[in-house]
C-alpha cells in the first residue's frame, strides 16, 4: 500500500471527523441551552453536561474516522475535506459565541 | 527562589532575547544587503537570529501566563481587566501575526520590519509602565501606530543609504 | 482550592500554551516555500497531544471545582459576562481544536510522502484556524480568571 495514499485517506477521515464533531458540539451546546431535557440527558449520562459533550464529540470524531478511513482518497478529496473542516470549526465557534452573547443580553 | 522571582527572570530573559533578536534582525538585514544580495552565510545568521527571537517570544508568553496563574491563585486579578494590559497583549498578538505575514510575504518587508521592531519595544515599555499606573492608556495605540510609521520611514532611509537595491519597500 | 486543583489549573494553562506553541511552529514551517514536513508532522502531533492533556486537566478542574466555587463568584461579581459569554464560549470552542489539529497532523504526514501545493495550503489554513481558535480560548480564559474577585 502506498504510504502517501494511506495518509491521504487518514487525513480525509480526520477532516470528516472534525466536521462531524464541530456540528455535534454546536447542536448539543445550543440545543442543550434551548431544550433543557437534552442538557439533563447529558448530565445524567456523564455526571456533567460538558463532560457529556466532550465524550460525545470525541466518540463522533472516532466513529466518523473509522467509518471513512478505509475509503480511497486522493489529494483533491482530502483537500476539499480539510477546507470543509476549517469552515465547520469556524462556523461552529462563531455560532456558539454569538449564541452565548445573545443569551447573555437576553435576546434569545 | 520563589515562583514569582523565577517568572520575572524568565520574562526578562525572554525580553532580552526577543527585543535583542528583533533589533539584530534589522542590523543583520542592513549589513547583509550592503551588496544587494543575501549570501547563504548571511541567510544562516538571519535564521539563527529568528530562532533566538522565537525562543524569547515563547519564554515571554509562558512566563506572562505564569504571572496570570500566580495572580489567579492569589486572587489578585484586578489588573486582568486593565486597558494597558490588554493593549500589551494585543501588541504581542500583532508580533505573532506579523511574523506569519512576513513569512508569507504578504506584507512589504520594511513595513513588516517596522511593525516587528516597534511592537517588541512597545511591549517592553508597556510592561514597565504596567508596574505603575497609566492615566491615559488610550494614547498608547496612537503613539504605537505613529512610531511604526516613523520607524518605517527611518528604515527606508537607512536601506536606501546603506544597502543596494534588493526588494520593493 | 486544594493543591491538586491548583496543579490541574496550572497544568491546563501550561499544557494548552505548549499546544498553541507547537501548532504555531507547525504553521510557520508549513507556510515556507519548501516546508520541512517531518518537523510539521512532529509539531502538529505534539500539539494534538498537549491539547488533549490540557483538555483532561481542565476537565478535572472545571467539573470538580469551577461550577460550585468559581462560577457563582463571577456571576455575582462586576463581570458576570465573563462566565455567561467567555467561559461558556471557551469551554465549547475548545472542543473543536484537537480534532482539527489531528487532521493537520495526518495531512502533514501525507505531504511528507508526496508534497502537493493545494493540500499544503489547506493544511496551512487548518493550522491557522486551530491557532486562532486556541488563542481566542486562551484570551477568554484570562477574562474568566479576571472575573473572579
Short mmCIF file of C-alpha atoms in Angstrom, two decimals:
data_model
loop_
_atom_site.label_atom_id
_atom_site.label_comp_id
_atom_site.label_asym_id
_atom_site.label_seq_id
_atom_site.Cartn_x
_atom_site.Cartn_y
_atom_site.Cartn_z
CA UNK A 1 0.00 0.00 0.00
CA UNK A 2 1.31 3.40 -0.96
CA UNK A 3 2.15 5.28 2.23
CA UNK A 4 1.11 8.58 0.71
CA UNK A 5 -2.34 7.26 -0.21
CA UNK A 6 -2.76 5.80 3.28
CA UNK A 7 -2.17 9.16 4.92
CA UNK A 8 -4.38 10.92 2.41
CA UNK A 9 -7.18 8.56 3.48
CA UNK A 10 -6.45 9.14 7.16
CA UNK A 11 -6.22 12.92 6.74
CA UNK A 12 -9.55 12.97 4.91
CA UNK A 13 -11.09 10.76 7.60
CA UNK A 14 -9.79 13.07 10.34
CA UNK A 15 -11.16 16.09 8.50
CA UNK A 16 -14.57 14.42 8.16
CA UNK A 17 -14.41 13.51 11.84
CA UNK A 18 -13.60 17.10 12.70
CA UNK A 19 -16.60 18.30 10.64
CA UNK A 20 -18.90 15.88 12.43
CA UNK A 21 -17.53 16.86 15.84
CA UNK A 22 -17.91 20.58 15.07
CA UNK A 23 -21.55 20.10 14.08
CA UNK A 24 -22.37 17.86 17.03
CA UNK A 25 -20.76 20.21 19.57
CA UNK A 26 -22.72 23.18 18.22
CA UNK A 27 -26.00 21.23 18.15
CA UNK A 28 -25.55 19.82 21.66
CA UNK A 29 -24.46 23.20 23.04
CA UNK A 30 -27.12 25.44 21.56
CA UNK A 31 -29.72 22.70 21.65
CA UNK A 32 -28.94 21.95 25.28
CA UNK A 33 -29.41 25.59 26.25
CA UNK A 34 -32.70 25.86 24.38
CA UNK A 35 -34.07 22.44 25.36
CA UNK A 36 -33.28 21.51 28.95
CA UNK A 37 -34.05 17.75 28.62
CA UNK A 38 -31.08 17.45 26.25
CA UNK A 39 -28.73 19.08 28.72
CA UNK A 40 -30.19 16.99 31.53
CA UNK A 41 -29.73 13.81 29.50
CA UNK A 42 -26.02 14.60 29.05
CA UNK A 43 -25.70 15.38 32.75
CA UNK A 44 -27.46 12.18 33.80
CA UNK A 45 -25.36 10.04 31.48
CA UNK A 46 -21.99 11.60 32.19
CA UNK A 47 -22.41 13.40 35.60
CA UNK A 48 -21.79 16.78 33.91
CA UNK A 49 -23.20 18.17 30.65
CA UNK A 50 -19.80 19.40 29.45
CA UNK A 51 -18.22 16.01 30.14
CA UNK A 52 -21.00 14.56 28.06
CA UNK A 53 -20.24 16.92 25.17
CA UNK A 54 -16.54 16.05 25.46
CA UNK A 55 -17.20 12.32 25.32
CA UNK A 56 -19.81 12.56 22.57
CA UNK A 57 -17.64 14.82 20.38
CA UNK A 58 -14.64 12.50 20.77
CA UNK A 59 -16.85 9.49 20.03
CA UNK A 60 -18.34 11.13 16.95
CA UNK A 61 -14.85 12.00 15.70
CA UNK A 62 -13.64 8.46 16.32
CA UNK A 63 -16.63 6.76 14.69
CA UNK A 64 -16.54 9.02 11.63
CA UNK A 65 -12.79 8.44 11.32
CA UNK A 66 -13.17 4.66 11.49
CA UNK A 67 -16.07 4.67 9.04
CA UNK A 68 -14.21 6.68 6.40
CA UNK A 69 -10.53 5.81 6.91
CA UNK A 70 -10.72 2.79 4.61
CA UNK A 71 -12.24 4.68 1.67
CA UNK A 72 -9.76 5.51 -1.08
CA UNK A 73 -8.83 9.15 -1.30
CA UNK A 74 -6.71 11.47 -3.36
CA UNK A 75 -5.29 14.94 -2.93
CA UNK A 76 -8.41 16.66 -4.25
CA UNK A 77 -10.80 14.82 -1.90
CA UNK A 78 -8.55 15.28 1.11
CA UNK A 79 -8.01 18.95 0.38
CA UNK A 80 -11.74 19.54 -0.01
CA UNK A 81 -12.46 17.72 3.25
CA UNK A 82 -9.89 19.87 5.06
CA UNK A 83 -11.47 23.07 3.75
CA UNK A 84 -14.89 21.90 4.93
CA UNK A 85 -13.37 21.06 8.33
CA UNK A 86 -11.96 24.58 8.59
CA UNK A 87 -15.34 26.05 7.67
CA UNK A 88 -17.22 23.80 10.07
CA UNK A 89 -14.93 24.65 13.00
CA UNK A 90 -15.05 28.38 12.27
CA UNK A 91 -18.83 28.44 11.83
CA UNK A 92 -19.41 26.29 14.89
CA UNK A 93 -17.21 28.55 17.03
CA UNK A 94 -18.88 31.68 15.68
CA UNK A 95 -22.38 30.29 16.16
CA UNK A 96 -21.79 29.23 19.74
CA UNK A 97 -20.08 32.51 20.69
CA UNK A 98 -22.84 34.53 19.06
CA UNK A 99 -25.48 32.44 20.80
CA UNK A 100 -23.96 32.94 24.25
CA UNK A 101 -23.56 36.66 23.62
CA UNK A 102 -27.20 37.00 22.62
CA UNK A 103 -28.20 34.75 25.52
CA UNK A 104 -26.31 36.94 28.00
CA UNK A 105 -28.00 40.01 26.53
CA UNK A 106 -31.37 38.33 26.99
CA UNK A 107 -32.11 38.35 23.29
CA UNK A 108 -32.51 34.57 22.98
CA UNK B 1 13.78 31.17 44.90
CA UNK B 2 10.03 31.66 44.75
CA UNK B 3 7.89 31.24 41.64
CA UNK B 4 7.40 34.98 41.16
CA UNK B 5 11.15 35.61 41.04
CA UNK B 6 11.60 32.68 38.65
CA UNK B 7 8.94 34.10 36.36
CA UNK B 8 10.48 37.57 36.49
CA UNK B 9 13.85 36.16 35.43
CA UNK B 10 12.20 34.12 32.68
CA UNK B 11 10.29 37.19 31.48
CA UNK B 12 13.43 39.31 31.46
CA UNK B 13 15.39 36.66 29.55
CA UNK B 14 12.53 36.39 27.06
CA UNK B 15 12.50 40.17 26.65
CA UNK B 16 16.26 40.31 26.15
CA UNK B 17 16.19 37.57 23.54
CA UNK B 18 13.10 38.94 21.83
CA UNK B 19 13.88 42.65 21.79
CA UNK B 20 17.56 41.97 21.19
CA UNK B 21 16.71 39.47 18.47
CA UNK B 22 14.33 41.90 16.77
CA UNK B 23 16.98 44.59 16.87
CA UNK B 24 19.67 42.36 15.44
CA UNK B 25 17.36 41.11 12.69
CA UNK B 26 17.34 44.67 11.36
CA UNK B 27 21.06 45.20 11.92
CA UNK B 28 21.95 41.94 10.17
CA UNK B 29 19.50 42.69 7.36
CA UNK B 30 21.14 46.02 6.54
CA UNK B 31 24.59 44.51 6.81
CA UNK B 32 23.68 41.54 4.63
CA UNK B 33 22.15 43.70 1.91
CA UNK B 34 25.02 46.14 1.57
CA UNK B 35 25.86 44.37 -1.67
CA UNK B 36 22.21 43.82 -2.61
CA UNK B 37 22.48 40.06 -2.26
CA UNK B 38 21.96 37.81 0.75
CA UNK B 39 24.59 35.10 0.75
CA UNK B 40 23.95 31.64 2.30
CA UNK B 41 26.09 32.57 5.32
CA UNK B 42 24.16 35.78 5.86
CA UNK B 43 20.89 33.90 5.47
CA UNK B 44 22.04 31.40 8.10
CA UNK B 45 22.80 34.25 10.51
CA UNK B 46 19.32 35.66 9.90
CA UNK B 47 17.71 32.26 10.53
CA UNK B 48 19.66 31.84 13.76
CA UNK B 49 18.59 35.29 14.92
CA UNK B 50 14.96 34.48 14.09
CA UNK B 51 15.27 31.28 16.14
CA UNK B 52 16.60 33.19 19.15
CA UNK B 53 13.77 35.67 18.74
CA UNK B 54 11.16 32.88 18.69
CA UNK B 55 12.67 31.30 21.82
CA UNK B 56 12.39 34.69 23.50
CA UNK B 57 8.77 35.01 22.38
CA UNK B 58 7.92 31.59 23.76
CA UNK B 59 9.60 32.35 27.13
CA UNK B 60 7.71 35.63 27.32
CA UNK B 61 4.31 34.10 26.62
CA UNK B 62 4.93 31.22 29.03
CA UNK B 63 6.17 33.44 31.87
CA UNK B 64 3.47 36.00 31.12
CA UNK B 65 0.81 33.37 31.62
CA UNK B 66 2.75 32.27 34.69
CA UNK B 67 2.16 35.71 36.19
CA UNK B 68 -1.53 35.38 35.35
CA UNK B 69 -1.72 31.98 37.03
CA UNK B 70 0.06 33.26 40.16
CA UNK B 71 -2.32 36.21 40.33
CA UNK B 72 -5.31 33.94 39.86
CA UNK B 73 -4.15 31.60 42.64
CA UNK B 74 -3.62 34.52 44.99
CA UNK B 75 -6.91 36.02 43.77
CA UNK B 76 -5.35 39.34 42.82
CA UNK B 77 -6.92 39.62 39.38
CA UNK B 78 -7.92 43.27 39.18
CA UNK B 79 -5.26 44.01 36.56
CA UNK B 80 -6.66 41.32 34.22
CA UNK B 81 -9.17 43.95 33.04
CA UNK B 82 -6.66 46.77 32.71
CA UNK B 83 -6.78 48.51 29.33
CA UNK B 84 -2.99 48.88 29.34
CA UNK B 85 -2.59 45.15 29.93
CA UNK B 86 -4.87 44.28 27.01
CA UNK B 87 -3.06 46.78 24.77
CA UNK B 88 0.16 44.93 25.60
CA UNK B 89 -1.47 41.55 24.87
CA UNK B 90 -2.77 42.92 21.58
CA UNK B 91 0.73 44.03 20.63
CA UNK B 92 2.02 40.53 21.45
CA UNK B 93 -0.66 39.26 19.07
CA UNK B 94 0.49 41.74 16.42
CA UNK B 95 4.05 40.38 16.75
CA UNK B 96 2.80 36.82 16.14
CA UNK B 97 0.53 37.71 13.20
CA UNK B 98 3.19 39.98 11.67
CA UNK B 99 5.67 37.11 11.76
CA UNK B 100 3.24 34.97 9.77
CA UNK B 101 2.60 37.76 7.25
CA UNK B 102 6.35 38.33 6.80
CA UNK B 103 6.90 34.60 6.26
CA UNK B 104 4.11 34.53 3.68
CA UNK B 105 5.48 37.69 2.06
CA UNK B 106 2.01 39.18 2.32
CA UNK B 107 3.47 42.37 3.78
CA UNK B 108 6.30 44.51 2.33
CA UNK B 109 9.43 43.62 4.25
CA UNK B 110 10.15 47.13 5.53
CA UNK B 111 6.62 47.55 6.90
CA UNK B 112 6.93 44.11 8.49
CA UNK B 113 10.26 45.07 9.99
CA UNK B 114 8.92 48.38 11.31
CA UNK B 115 5.90 46.70 12.89
CA UNK B 116 8.06 43.96 14.43
CA UNK B 117 10.69 46.31 15.87
CA UNK B 118 8.22 48.85 17.26
CA UNK B 119 5.99 46.10 18.65
CA UNK B 120 8.81 44.46 20.56
CA UNK B 121 9.95 47.74 22.11
CA UNK B 122 6.35 48.79 22.77
CA UNK B 123 5.67 45.54 24.64
CA UNK B 124 8.82 46.13 26.70
CA UNK B 125 7.89 49.73 27.54
CA UNK B 126 4.25 48.94 28.32
CA UNK B 127 5.43 46.09 30.53
CA UNK B 128 7.44 48.60 32.55
CA UNK B 129 4.51 51.03 32.63
CA UNK B 130 2.23 48.26 33.92
CA UNK B 131 4.24 48.19 37.14
CA UNK B 132 2.72 51.58 37.91
CA UNK B 133 -0.47 53.03 36.58
CA UNK B 134 -1.16 54.62 33.23
CA UNK B 135 -3.51 57.61 33.37
CA UNK B 136 -4.42 57.83 29.69
CA UNK B 137 -3.91 54.35 28.23
CA UNK B 138 -5.82 55.11 25.04
CA UNK B 139 -2.92 57.30 23.91
CA UNK B 140 -0.75 54.20 23.71
CA UNK B 141 -2.23 52.83 20.42
CA UNK B 142 -1.92 56.29 18.85
CA UNK B 143 1.75 56.58 19.80
CA UNK B 144 2.29 52.95 18.74
CA UNK B 145 0.92 53.49 15.23
CA UNK B 146 2.80 56.78 14.87
CA UNK B 147 6.02 55.06 15.95
CA UNK B 148 5.54 52.34 13.32
CA UNK B 149 5.13 54.95 10.58
CA UNK B 150 8.16 56.93 11.76
CA UNK B 151 10.33 53.83 12.07
CA UNK B 152 9.25 52.68 8.59
CA UNK B 153 10.48 55.92 7.04
CA UNK B 154 13.71 55.80 9.07
CA UNK B 155 14.30 52.23 7.90
CA UNK B 156 13.58 53.18 4.33
CA UNK B 157 16.15 55.94 4.56
CA UNK B 158 18.70 53.63 6.18
CA UNK B 159 18.16 50.99 3.50
CA UNK B 160 18.41 53.49 0.66
CA UNK B 161 21.67 54.87 2.05
CA UNK B 162 23.42 51.71 3.20
CA UNK B 163 22.12 48.91 1.03
CA UNK B 164 21.98 48.25 -2.68
CA UNK B 165 18.57 47.84 -4.35
CA UNK B 166 17.16 44.44 -3.38
CA UNK B 167 13.37 44.35 -2.82
CA UNK B 168 10.36 46.67 -3.01
CA UNK B 169 9.67 48.77 0.08
CA UNK C 1 -8.55 25.46 46.28
CA UNK C 2 -6.62 22.27 47.03
CA UNK C 3 -3.08 21.70 45.77
CA UNK C 4 -4.40 19.12 43.30
CA UNK C 5 -6.90 21.59 41.87
CA UNK C 6 -4.27 24.34 41.67
CA UNK C 7 -1.96 21.89 39.90
CA UNK C 8 -4.75 20.96 37.48
CA UNK C 9 -5.35 24.63 36.68
CA UNK C 10 -1.64 25.32 36.20
CA UNK C 11 -1.19 22.25 34.01
CA UNK C 12 -4.29 23.10 31.98
CA UNK C 13 -2.87 26.54 31.15
CA UNK C 14 0.75 25.49 30.60
CA UNK C 15 -0.09 22.41 28.51
CA UNK C 16 -2.53 24.44 26.42
CA UNK C 17 0.13 27.10 25.82
CA UNK C 18 2.65 24.49 24.73
CA UNK C 19 -0.01 23.04 22.42
CA UNK C 20 -0.51 26.51 20.94
CA UNK C 21 3.26 27.00 20.57
CA UNK C 22 3.53 23.67 18.73
CA UNK C 23 0.75 24.46 16.24
CA UNK C 24 2.21 27.95 15.76
CA UNK C 25 5.56 26.36 14.98
CA UNK C 26 3.86 23.89 12.60
CA UNK C 27 2.11 26.77 10.82
CA UNK C 28 5.30 28.84 10.49
CA UNK C 29 7.05 25.86 8.92
CA UNK C 30 4.08 24.95 6.69
CA UNK C 31 4.00 28.36 5.03
CA UNK C 32 7.63 28.17 3.95
CA UNK C 33 8.32 27.64 0.25
CA UNK C 34 9.71 24.17 0.97
CA UNK C 35 8.29 23.09 4.31
CA UNK C 36 10.15 20.52 6.41
CA UNK C 37 7.12 18.22 6.59
CA UNK C 38 8.84 15.94 9.08
CA UNK C 39 9.04 18.82 11.58
CA UNK C 40 5.49 19.91 10.78
CA UNK C 41 4.23 16.40 11.40
CA UNK C 42 6.01 16.11 14.76
CA UNK C 43 4.95 19.59 15.84
CA UNK C 44 1.29 19.05 14.98
CA UNK C 45 1.29 15.63 16.63
CA UNK C 46 2.74 17.16 19.80
CA UNK C 47 0.22 19.97 19.60
CA UNK C 48 -2.65 17.49 19.50
CA UNK C 49 -1.15 15.55 22.42
CA UNK C 50 -0.70 18.67 24.55
CA UNK C 51 -4.22 19.88 23.75
CA UNK C 52 -5.59 16.52 24.85
CA UNK C 53 -3.65 16.76 28.11
CA UNK C 54 -4.87 20.33 28.61
CA UNK C 55 -8.39 19.06 27.93
CA UNK C 56 -8.06 16.39 30.62
CA UNK C 57 -6.59 18.65 33.31
CA UNK C 58 -9.04 21.42 32.51
CA UNK C 59 -11.90 18.95 32.67
CA UNK C 60 -10.93 17.90 36.20
CA UNK C 61 -10.70 21.49 37.44
CA UNK C 62 -13.93 22.50 35.68
CA UNK C 63 -16.09 19.59 36.76
CA UNK C 64 -14.80 19.30 40.33
CA UNK C 65 -14.31 22.95 41.26
CA UNK C 66 -15.32 25.65 38.80
CA UNK C 67 -19.08 25.11 38.77
CA UNK C 68 -19.54 25.26 42.53
CA UNK C 69 -16.74 27.54 43.71
CA UNK C 70 -15.84 29.91 40.89
CA UNK C 71 -18.85 30.37 38.65
CA UNK C 72 -21.13 31.77 41.41
CA UNK C 73 -18.48 34.36 42.32
CA UNK C 74 -18.13 35.51 38.73
CA UNK C 75 -21.89 35.71 38.25
CA UNK C 76 -22.25 37.72 41.44
CA UNK C 77 -19.33 40.00 40.59
CA UNK C 78 -18.84 43.02 38.36
CA UNK C 79 -18.37 40.99 35.17
CA UNK C 80 -20.98 38.21 35.01
CA UNK C 81 -20.48 38.06 31.23
CA UNK C 82 -17.03 36.63 31.99
CA UNK C 83 -18.87 33.37 32.66
CA UNK C 84 -22.03 33.83 30.58
CA UNK C 85 -20.14 34.60 27.37
CA UNK C 86 -16.40 33.98 27.82
CA UNK C 87 -16.45 30.73 29.81
CA UNK C 88 -19.45 29.26 28.00
CA UNK C 89 -17.86 30.02 24.63
CA UNK C 90 -14.39 28.92 25.66
CA UNK C 91 -15.41 25.55 27.11
CA UNK C 92 -17.23 24.63 23.90
CA UNK C 93 -14.95 26.19 21.27
CA UNK C 94 -12.04 24.34 22.90
CA UNK C 95 -13.68 21.04 21.92
CA UNK C 96 -13.24 21.85 18.24
CA UNK C 97 -9.49 22.40 18.27
CA UNK C 98 -7.87 18.99 18.98
CA UNK C 99 -9.72 17.26 16.13
CA UNK C 100 -8.67 19.93 13.65
CA UNK C 101 -5.05 19.59 14.80
CA UNK C 102 -5.22 15.80 14.30
CA UNK C 103 -6.35 16.48 10.72
CA UNK C 104 -3.36 18.84 10.28
CA UNK C 105 -1.01 16.15 11.63
CA UNK C 106 -2.30 13.49 9.24
CA UNK C 107 -2.28 15.92 6.31
CA UNK C 108 1.36 16.76 7.06
CA UNK C 109 2.15 13.03 7.09
CA UNK C 110 0.58 12.76 3.64
CA UNK C 111 2.58 15.78 2.47
CA UNK C 112 5.75 14.24 3.90
CA UNK C 113 5.31 11.36 1.47
CA UNK C 114 4.21 13.42 -1.53
CA UNK C 115 4.13 17.19 -1.50
CA UNK C 116 1.18 18.95 -3.10
CA UNK C 117 0.59 22.73 -3.16
CA UNK C 118 -3.20 22.51 -2.78
CA UNK C 119 -3.01 20.22 0.22
CA UNK C 120 -0.23 22.37 1.68
CA UNK C 121 -2.44 25.48 1.51
CA UNK C 122 -5.40 23.68 3.06
CA UNK C 123 -3.24 22.25 5.85
CA UNK C 124 -1.79 25.73 6.49
CA UNK C 125 -5.23 27.26 6.83
CA UNK C 126 -6.33 24.41 9.09
CA UNK C 127 -3.31 25.04 11.33
CA UNK C 128 -4.02 28.79 11.29
CA UNK C 129 -7.66 28.17 12.23
CA UNK C 130 -6.65 25.91 15.11
CA UNK C 131 -4.12 28.54 16.26
CA UNK C 132 -6.69 31.35 16.04
CA UNK C 133 -9.37 29.40 17.92
CA UNK C 134 -6.85 28.30 20.55
CA UNK C 135 -5.62 31.85 21.04
CA UNK C 136 -9.18 33.14 21.48
CA UNK C 137 -9.81 30.37 24.02
CA UNK C 138 -6.68 31.41 25.94
CA UNK C 139 -7.70 35.08 25.88
CA UNK C 140 -11.16 34.15 27.13
CA UNK C 141 -9.50 32.23 29.95
CA UNK C 142 -7.76 35.41 31.10
CA UNK C 143 -11.09 37.24 31.20
CA UNK C 144 -12.72 34.39 33.11
CA UNK C 145 -9.98 34.39 35.74
CA UNK C 146 -10.18 38.17 35.93
CA UNK C 147 -13.85 37.95 36.73
CA UNK C 148 -13.10 36.14 39.99
CA UNK C 149 -12.99 38.85 42.65
#
